[in-house]
Amino acid sequence: MKLYDSGRAPNPRRVRVFLAEKGIDLALEQVDIGKLEQKSDAFTAINPYQRVPVLELDDGTLISETVAICRYIEETHPEPPLMGINAIDKAMVEMWQRRMELTLLLPVAFVFRHLHPAMKEMEVPQVAEWGEANRPRAIEQMRFLDAELANRAYIAGERFTIADITAMIALDFCKPSRIEIPDDLPNLSRWYEAVKARPSAQA
Amino acid sequence: MKLYDSGRAPNPRRVRVFLAEKGIDLALEQVDIGKLEQKSDAFTAINPYQRVPVLELDDGTLISETVAICRYIEETHPEPPLMGINAIDKAMVEMWQRRMELTLLLPVAFVFRHLHPAMKEMEVPQVAEWGEANRPRAIEQMRFLDAELANRAYIAGERFTIADITAMIALDFCKPSRIEIPDDLPNLSRWYEAVKARPSAQA
């Protein structure tokens, strides 16, 4: 089993942190996004969508899409559970994972892709107005989360889950996206420090 | 158990089709999006993200997010399986579900939200350039799918799954979004006619 990875990109890191929480050590093969290697013929044969990460199983099966890769790992390595422990909990973790992805990580990524000069060749067309429209949405989501986290330890409840990984990486991605995280959000800040202090955050 | 629903919107319909495939008949409570009822205080207490669908369980648990609702139903009503039957299959179905959501339904929705006059009050700001940028992406995805469907019956393999539901509803949503589905895609067309002919498509 090996993971097609790319050092700085947020999505491969979501999988690396997930693997670290599971205590799984995988072979990593680097795909250099800076050199557009993900658009090469060789990599397009691995993932026609030209995106990392991709998990290659020993039988040659290729799994793309961050959360689908995490699903496979969760099914084959259930401990510790990161995607819920019963029907209701699985649904709540998936609900929060999707909320963190669609209303936090995606807006931060749109700011990066549509406003950062380094993305000019990757994101065609760059729509600056769309980038700007997403900045306040990301901030608004942080304020909402701060209120939510007044009452519980982690995003989806009292247990660390994949929703925390998505949210942590969204906040980490604010720096290259030049989004300032408000400093008047004590609950969000307490949570963020706690998840960043976990050994998996180094992955 | 009841579902907060809204007749014409694509996401509640994804859940209704999923329920119909499972043979589950649920109480539906309508939320009138045209009247912005999803933004009322009463509905915000049900889903702070002000979106339908929401599934309310008999114990009062509220599950938002289409795919999280489907996950709960799949876990509690496994037959017929719509989200995969083993670790690899679950990952492949999730991979295709996400691809259909992120590279087909989302672009079609962006065209609708950012270009349709009826969305002026719902999508603030409407960024016409972003709407236009997504039109060719949706078409490109249809061409890609046509090639994929030359070799298999359904989006994620030989079995109908949640990925087919997402893709069918994305194509149905092309009409209000004023996106013309190319007529030179025979495999996509064969698949689309087959899924639309299922009784669940009436849901």
PDB file of N, CA and C in Angstrom, chain A residues 119-189:
ATOM      1  N   MET A 119      -1.118  30.889  -7.914  1.00  0.00           N
ATOM      2  CA  MET A 119      -2.140  29.982  -8.446  1.00  0.00           C
ATOM      3  C   MET A 119      -2.613  30.379  -9.842  1.00  0.00           C
ATOM      4  N   LYS A 120      -1.973  31.389 -10.411  1.00  0.00           N
ATOM      5  CA  LYS A 120      -2.451  31.943 -11.688  1.00  0.00           C
ATOM      6  C   LYS A 120      -2.524  30.894 -12.806  1.00  0.00           C
ATOM      7  N   GLU A 121      -1.539  29.981 -12.839  1.00  0.00           N
ATOM      8  CA  GLU A 121      -1.539  28.966 -13.913  1.00  0.00           C
ATOM      9  C   GLU A 121      -2.373  27.746 -13.560  1.00  0.00           C
ATOM     10  N   MET A 122      -2.624  27.538 -12.252  1.00  0.00           N
ATOM     11  CA  MET A 122      -3.348  26.343 -11.814  1.00  0.00           C
ATOM     12  C   MET A 122      -4.861  26.587 -11.836  1.00  0.00           C
ATOM     13  N   GLU A 123      -5.282  27.794 -11.488  1.00  0.00           N
ATOM     14  CA  GLU A 123      -6.712  28.118 -11.394  1.00  0.00           C
ATOM     15  C   GLU A 123      -7.066  29.062 -12.529  1.00  0.00           C
ATOM     16  N   VAL A 124      -7.655  28.513 -13.574  1.00  0.00           N
ATOM     17  CA  VAL A 124      -7.979  29.313 -14.759  1.00  0.00           C
ATOM     18  C   VAL A 124      -9.478  29.232 -15.014  1.00  0.00           C
ATOM     19  N   PRO A 125     -10.226  30.358 -15.009  1.00  0.00           N
ATOM     20  CA  PRO A 125      -9.723  31.692 -14.692  1.00  0.00           C
ATOM     21  C   PRO A 125      -9.703  31.935 -13.183  1.00  0.00           C
ATOM     22  N   GLN A 126      -8.732  32.731 -12.742  1.00  0.00           N
ATOM     23  CA  GLN A 126      -8.803  33.249 -11.370  1.00  0.00           C
ATOM     24  C   GLN A 126      -9.876  34.339 -11.347  1.00  0.00           C
ATOM     25  N   VAL A 127     -10.827  34.211 -10.413  1.00  0.00           N
ATOM     26  CA  VAL A 127     -11.916  35.185 -10.313  1.00  0.00           C
ATOM     27  C   VAL A 127     -11.749  35.895  -8.966  1.00  0.00           C
ATOM     28  N   ALA A 128     -11.065  37.037  -8.998  1.00  0.00           N
ATOM     29  CA  ALA A 128     -10.700  37.725  -7.757  1.00  0.00           C
ATOM     30  C   ALA A 128     -11.936  38.035  -6.902  1.00  0.00           C
ATOM     31  N   GLU A 129     -13.029  38.401  -7.557  1.00  0.00           N
ATOM     32  CA  GLU A 129     -14.250  38.760  -6.823  1.00  0.00           C
ATOM     33  C   GLU A 129     -14.786  37.543  -6.039  1.00  0.00           C
ATOM     34  N   TRP A 130     -14.629  36.348  -6.625  1.00  0.00           N
ATOM     35  CA  TRP A 130     -15.054  35.122  -5.947  1.00  0.00           C
ATOM     36  C   TRP A 130     -14.138  34.824  -4.757  1.00  0.00           C
ATOM     37  N   GLY A 131     -12.841  35.037  -4.932  1.00  0.00           N
ATOM     38  CA  GLY A 131     -11.910  34.886  -3.822  1.00  0.00           C
ATOM     39  C   GLY A 131     -12.296  35.801  -2.666  1.00  0.00           C
ATOM     40  N   GLU A 132     -12.543  37.056  -2.987  1.00  0.00           N
ATOM     41  CA  GLU A 132     -12.889  38.038  -1.932  1.00  0.00           C
ATOM     42  C   GLU A 132     -14.208  37.692  -1.246  1.00  0.00           C
ATOM     43  N   ALA A 133     -15.166  37.139  -2.011  1.00  0.00           N
ATOM     44  CA  ALA A 133     -16.476  36.799  -1.431  1.00  0.00           C
ATOM     45  C   ALA A 133     -16.355  35.694  -0.388  1.00  0.00           C
ATOM     46  N   ASN A 134     -15.302  34.885  -0.495  1.00  0.00           N
ATOM     47  CA  ASN A 134     -15.159  33.754   0.418  1.00  0.00           C
ATOM     48  C   ASN A 134     -14.434  34.084   1.713  1.00  0.00           C
ATOM     49  N   ARG A 135     -13.709  35.174   1.721  1.00  0.00           N
ATOM     50  CA  ARG A 135     -12.970  35.550   2.938  1.00  0.00           C
ATOM     51  C   ARG A 135     -13.904  35.763   4.133  1.00  0.00           C
ATOM     52  N   PRO A 136     -14.947  36.610   4.010  1.00  0.00           N
ATOM     53  CA  PRO A 136     -15.848  36.781   5.162  1.00  0.00           C
ATOM     54  C   PRO A 136     -16.588  35.497   5.540  1.00  0.00           C
ATOM     55  N   ARG A 137     -16.821  34.602   4.571  1.00  0.00           N
ATOM     56  CA  ARG A 137     -17.505  33.342   4.895  1.00  0.00           C
ATOM     57  C   ARG A 137     -16.635  32.468   5.796  1.00  0.00           C
ATOM     58  N   ALA A 138     -15.342  32.441   5.497  1.00  0.00           N
ATOM     59  CA  ALA A 138     -14.430  31.652   6.329  1.00  0.00           C
ATOM     60  C   ALA A 138     -14.404  32.216   7.754  1.00  0.00           C
ATOM     61  N   ILE A 139     -14.333  33.539   7.869  1.00  0.00           N
ATOM     62  CA  ILE A 139     -14.291  34.185   9.186  1.00  0.00           C
ATOM     63  C   ILE A 139     -15.596  33.931   9.950  1.00  0.00           C
ATOM     64  N   GLU A 140     -16.717  34.045   9.251  1.00  0.00           N
ATOM     65  CA  GLU A 140     -18.024  33.821   9.871  1.00  0.00           C
ATOM     66  C   GLU A 140     -18.107  32.394  10.432  1.00  0.00           C
ATOM     67  N   GLN A 141     -17.564  31.435   9.671  1.00  0.00           N
ATOM     68  CA  GLN A 141     -17.577  30.043  10.125  1.00  0.00           C
ATOM     69  C   GLN A 141     -16.722  29.872  11.384  1.00  0.00           C
ATOM     70  N   MET A 142     -15.608  30.600  11.457  1.00  0.00           N
ATOM     71  CA  MET A 142     -14.770  30.539  12.671  1.00  0.00           C
ATOM     72  C   MET A 142     -15.548  31.069  13.879  1.00  0.00           C
ATOM     73  N   ARG A 143     -16.284  32.158  13.696  1.00  0.00           N
ATOM     74  CA  ARG A 143     -17.077  32.711  14.809  1.00  0.00           C
ATOM     75  C   ARG A 143     -18.158  31.732  15.240  1.00  0.00           C
ATOM     76  N   PHE A 144     -18.794  31.084  14.275  1.00  0.00           N
ATOM     77  CA  PHE A 144     -19.810  30.080  14.592  1.00  0.00           C
ATOM     78  C   PHE A 144     -19.185  28.931  15.401  1.00  0.00           C
ATOM     79  N   LEU A 145     -18.020  28.447  14.939  1.00  0.00           N
ATOM     80  CA  LEU A 145     -17.347  27.348  15.624  1.00  0.00           C
ATOM     81  C   LEU A 145     -16.952  27.719  17.036  1.00  0.00           C
ATOM     82  N   ASP A 146     -16.525  28.963  17.223  1.00  0.00           N
ATOM     83  CA  ASP A 146     -16.141  29.413  18.563  1.00  0.00           C
ATOM     84  C   ASP A 146     -17.308  29.247  19.527  1.00  0.00           C
ATOM     85  N   ALA A 147     -18.509  29.608  19.085  1.00  0.00           N
ATOM     86  CA  ALA A 147     -19.698  29.447  19.934  1.00  0.00           C
ATOM     87  C   ALA A 147     -19.986  27.964  20.181  1.00  0.00           C
ATOM     88  N   GLU A 148     -19.881  27.144  19.145  1.00  0.00           N
ATOM     89  CA  GLU A 148     -20.130  25.702  19.287  1.00  0.00           C
ATOM     90  C   GLU A 148     -19.161  25.068  20.291  1.00  0.00           C
ATOM     91  N   LEU A 149     -17.897  25.487  20.206  1.00  0.00           N
ATOM     92  CA  LEU A 149     -16.855  24.845  21.018  1.00  0.00           C
ATOM     93  C   LEU A 149     -16.872  25.301  22.475  1.00  0.00           C
ATOM     94  N   ALA A 150     -17.777  26.205  22.811  1.00  0.00           N
ATOM     95  CA  ALA A 150     -17.962  26.557  24.225  1.00  0.00           C
ATOM     96  C   ALA A 150     -18.487  25.361  25.013  1.00  0.00           C
ATOM     97  N   ASN A 151     -19.168  24.453  24.311  1.00  0.00           N
ATOM     98  CA  ASN A 151     -19.875  23.368  24.992  1.00  0.00           C
ATOM     99  C   ASN A 151     -19.299  21.976  24.792  1.00  0.00           C
ATOM    100  N   ARG A 152     -18.216  21.857  24.044  1.00  0.00           N
ATOM    101  CA  ARG A 152     -17.659  20.513  23.850  1.00  0.00           C
ATOM    102  C   ARG A 152     -16.197  20.609  23.475  1.00  0.00           C
ATOM    103  N   ALA A 153     -15.488  19.478  23.622  1.00  0.00           N
ATOM    104  CA  ALA A 153     -14.036  19.462  23.425  1.00  0.00           C
ATOM    105  C   ALA A 153     -13.655  19.509  21.951  1.00  0.00           C
ATOM    106  N   TYR A 154     -14.390  18.769  21.125  1.00  0.00           N
ATOM    107  CA  TYR A 154     -13.996  18.647  19.717  1.00  0.00           C
ATOM    108  C   TYR A 154     -15.160  19.013  18.804  1.00  0.00           C
ATOM    109  N   ILE A 155     -14.874  19.120  17.524  1.00  0.00           N
ATOM    110  CA  ILE A 155     -15.863  19.613  16.558  1.00  0.00           C
ATOM    111  C   ILE A 155     -17.136  18.757  16.563  1.00  0.00           C
ATOM    112  N   ALA A 156     -16.979  17.426  16.582  1.00  0.00           N
ATOM    113  CA  ALA A 156     -18.157  16.552  16.466  1.00  0.00           C
ATOM    114  C   ALA A 156     -18.584  15.963  17.809  1.00  0.00           C
ATOM    115  N   GLY A 157     -18.015  16.442  18.904  1.00  0.00           N
ATOM    116  CA  GLY A 157     -18.412  15.912  20.207  1.00  0.00           C
ATOM    117  C   GLY A 157     -17.224  15.808  21.153  1.00  0.00           C
ATOM    118  N   GLU A 158     -17.237  14.781  21.996  1.00  0.00           N
ATOM    119  CA  GLU A 158     -16.184  14.662  23.019  1.00  0.00           C
ATOM    120  C   GLU A 158     -14.992  13.840  22.544  1.00  0.00           C
ATOM    121  N   ARG A 159     -15.031  13.380  21.284  1.00  0.00           N
ATOM    122  CA  ARG A 159     -13.936  12.562  20.753  1.00  0.00           C
ATOM    123  C   ARG A 159     -13.309  13.259  19.543  1.00  0.00           C
ATOM    124  N   PHE A 160     -11.993  13.163  19.417  1.00  0.00           N
ATOM    125  CA  PHE A 160     -11.278  13.666  18.243  1.00  0.00           C
ATOM    126  C   PHE A 160     -11.684  12.833  17.026  1.00  0.00           C
ATOM    127  N   THR A 161     -12.050  13.499  15.917  1.00  0.00           N
ATOM    128  CA  THR A 161     -12.485  12.781  14.710  1.00  0.00           C
ATOM    129  C   THR A 161     -11.910  13.437  13.455  1.00  0.00           C
ATOM    130  N   ILE A 162     -12.260  12.846  12.324  1.00  0.00           N
ATOM    131  CA  ILE A 162     -11.866  13.389  11.013  1.00  0.00           C
ATOM    132  C   ILE A 162     -12.341  14.840  10.846  1.00  0.00           C
ATOM    133  N   ALA A 163     -13.428  15.229  11.514  1.00  0.00           N
ATOM    134  CA  ALA A 163     -13.907  16.618  11.408  1.00  0.00           C
ATOM    135  C   ALA A 163     -12.874  17.585  11.998  1.00  0.00           C
ATOM    136  N   ASP A 164     -12.190  17.163  13.064  1.00  0.00           N
ATOM    137  CA  ASP A 164     -11.134  18.005  13.641  1.00  0.00           C
ATOM    138  C   ASP A 164      -9.950  18.130  12.689  1.00  0.00           C
ATOM    139  N   ILE A 165      -9.638  17.038  12.005  1.00  0.00           N
ATOM    140  CA  ILE A 165      -8.517  17.083  11.055  1.00  0.00           C
ATOM    141  C   ILE A 165      -8.819  18.082   9.942  1.00  0.00           C
ATOM    142  N   THR A 166     -10.022  17.993   9.371  1.00  0.00           N
ATOM    143  CA  THR A 166     -10.398  18.914   8.287  1.00  0.00           C
ATOM    144  C   THR A 166     -10.356  20.361   8.771  1.00  0.00           C
ATOM    145  N   ALA A 167     -10.899  20.611   9.967  1.00  0.00           N
ATOM    146  CA  ALA A 167     -10.951  21.988  10.475  1.00  0.00           C
ATOM    147  C   ALA A 167      -9.553  22.509  10.808  1.00  0.00           C
ATOM    148  N   MET A 168      -8.693  21.663  11.417  1.00  0.00           N
ATOM    149  CA  MET A 168      -7.331  22.104  11.741  1.00  0.00           C
ATOM    150  C   MET A 168      -6.581  22.493  10.475  1.00  0.00           C
ATOM    151  N   ILE A 169      -6.718  21.669   9.447  1.00  0.00           N
ATOM    152  CA  ILE A 169      -5.971  21.940   8.216  1.00  0.00           C
ATOM    153  C   ILE A 169      -6.537  23.162   7.496  1.00  0.00           C
ATOM    154  N   ALA A 170      -7.837  23.387   7.632  1.00  0.00           N
ATOM    155  CA  ALA A 170      -8.424  24.626   7.084  1.00  0.00           C
ATOM    156  C   ALA A 170      -7.812  25.847   7.770  1.00  0.00           C
ATOM    157  N   LEU A 171      -7.693  25.796   9.101  1.00  0.00           N
ATOM    158  CA  LEU A 171      -7.114  26.949   9.813  1.00  0.00           C
ATOM    159  C   LEU A 171      -5.631  27.110   9.473  1.00  0.00           C
ATOM    160  N   ASP A 172      -4.905  25.982   9.391  1.00  0.00           N
ATOM    161  CA  ASP A 172      -3.491  26.074   9.004  1.00  0.00           C
ATOM    162  C   ASP A 172      -3.333  26.707   7.616  1.00  0.00           C
ATOM    163  N   PHE A 173      -4.320  26.446   6.746  1.00  0.00           N
ATOM    164  CA  PHE A 173      -4.254  26.930   5.357  1.00  0.00           C
ATOM    165  C   PHE A 173      -4.606  28.418   5.260  1.00  0.00           C
ATOM    166  N   CYS A 174      -5.048  29.013   6.377  1.00  0.00           N
ATOM    167  CA  CYS A 174      -5.335  30.450   6.365  1.00  0.00           C
ATOM    168  C   CYS A 174      -4.074  31.274   6.123  1.00  0.00           C
ATOM    169  N   LYS A 175      -2.935  30.772   6.621  1.00  0.00           N
ATOM    170  CA  LYS A 175      -1.706  31.569   6.497  1.00  0.00           C
ATOM    171  C   LYS A 175      -1.325  31.773   5.022  1.00  0.00           C
ATOM    172  N   PRO A 176      -1.110  30.700   4.239  1.00  0.00           N
ATOM    173  CA  PRO A 176      -0.805  30.958   2.816  1.00  0.00           C
ATOM    174  C   PRO A 176      -1.943  31.657   2.075  1.00  0.00           C
ATOM    175  N   SER A 177      -3.179  31.518   2.576  1.00  0.00           N
ATOM    176  CA  SER A 177      -4.315  32.182   1.929  1.00  0.00           C
ATOM    177  C   SER A 177      -4.446  33.640   2.385  1.00  0.00           C
ATOM    178  N   ARG A 178      -3.580  34.046   3.313  1.00  0.00           N
ATOM    179  CA  ARG A 178      -3.579  35.421   3.825  1.00  0.00           C
ATOM    180  C   ARG A 178      -4.927  35.816   4.446  1.00  0.00           C
ATOM    181  N   ILE A 179      -5.467  34.877   5.205  1.00  0.00           N
ATOM    182  CA  ILE A 179      -6.686  35.147   5.982  1.00  0.00           C
ATOM    183  C   ILE A 179      -6.260  35.219   7.443  1.00  0.00           C
ATOM    184  N   GLU A 180      -6.599  36.315   8.109  1.00  0.00           N
ATOM    185  CA  GLU A 180      -6.218  36.455   9.508  1.00  0.00           C
ATOM    186  C   GLU A 180      -7.288  35.829  10.401  1.00  0.00           C
ATOM    187  N   ILE A 181      -6.886  34.869  11.233  1.00  0.00           N
ATOM    188  CA  ILE A 181      -7.827  34.254  12.166  1.00  0.00           C
ATOM    189  C   ILE A 181      -8.089  35.260  13.284  1.00  0.00           C
ATOM    190  N   PRO A 182      -9.360  35.628  13.546  1.00  0.00           N
ATOM    191  CA  PRO A 182      -9.648  36.620  14.587  1.00  0.00           C
ATOM    192  C   PRO A 182      -9.075  36.180  15.940  1.00  0.00           C
ATOM    193  N   ASP A 183      -8.581  37.138  16.731  1.00  0.00           N
ATOM    194  CA  ASP A 183      -7.939  36.760  18.002  1.00  0.00           C
ATOM    195  C   ASP A 183      -8.907  36.874  19.195  1.00  0.00           C
ATOM    196  N   ASP A 184     -10.198  37.069  18.903  1.00  0.00           N
ATOM    197  CA  ASP A 184     -11.184  37.178  19.994  1.00  0.00           C
ATOM    198  C   ASP A 184     -12.102  35.948  20.027  1.00  0.00           C
ATOM    199  N   LEU A 185     -11.528  34.776  19.702  1.00  0.00           N
ATOM    200  CA  LEU A 185     -12.312  33.542  19.668  1.00  0.00           C
ATOM    201  C   LEU A 185     -11.678  32.514  20.612  1.00  0.00           C
ATOM    202  N   PRO A 186     -11.922  32.657  21.946  1.00  0.00           N
ATOM    203  CA  PRO A 186     -11.173  31.848  22.930  1.00  0.00           C
ATOM    204  C   PRO A 186     -11.442  30.344  22.813  1.00  0.00           C
ATOM    205  N   ASN A 187     -12.674  29.943  22.487  1.00  0.00           N
ATOM    206  CA  ASN A 187     -12.964  28.505  22.420  1.00  0.00           C
ATOM    207  C   ASN A 187     -12.309  27.874  21.185  1.00  0.00           C
ATOM    208  N   LEU A 188     -12.408  28.587  20.068  1.00  0.00           N
ATOM    209  CA  LEU A 188     -11.756  28.098  18.856  1.00  0.00           C
ATOM    210  C   LEU A 188     -10.250  28.008  19.076  1.00  0.00           C
ATOM    211  N   SER A 189      -9.706  29.018  19.732  1.00  0.00           N
ATOM    212  CA  SER A 189      -8.263  29.068  19.987  1.00  0.00           C
ATOM    213  C   SER A 189      -7.832  27.904  20.896  1.00  0.00           C
TER     214      SER A 189
END
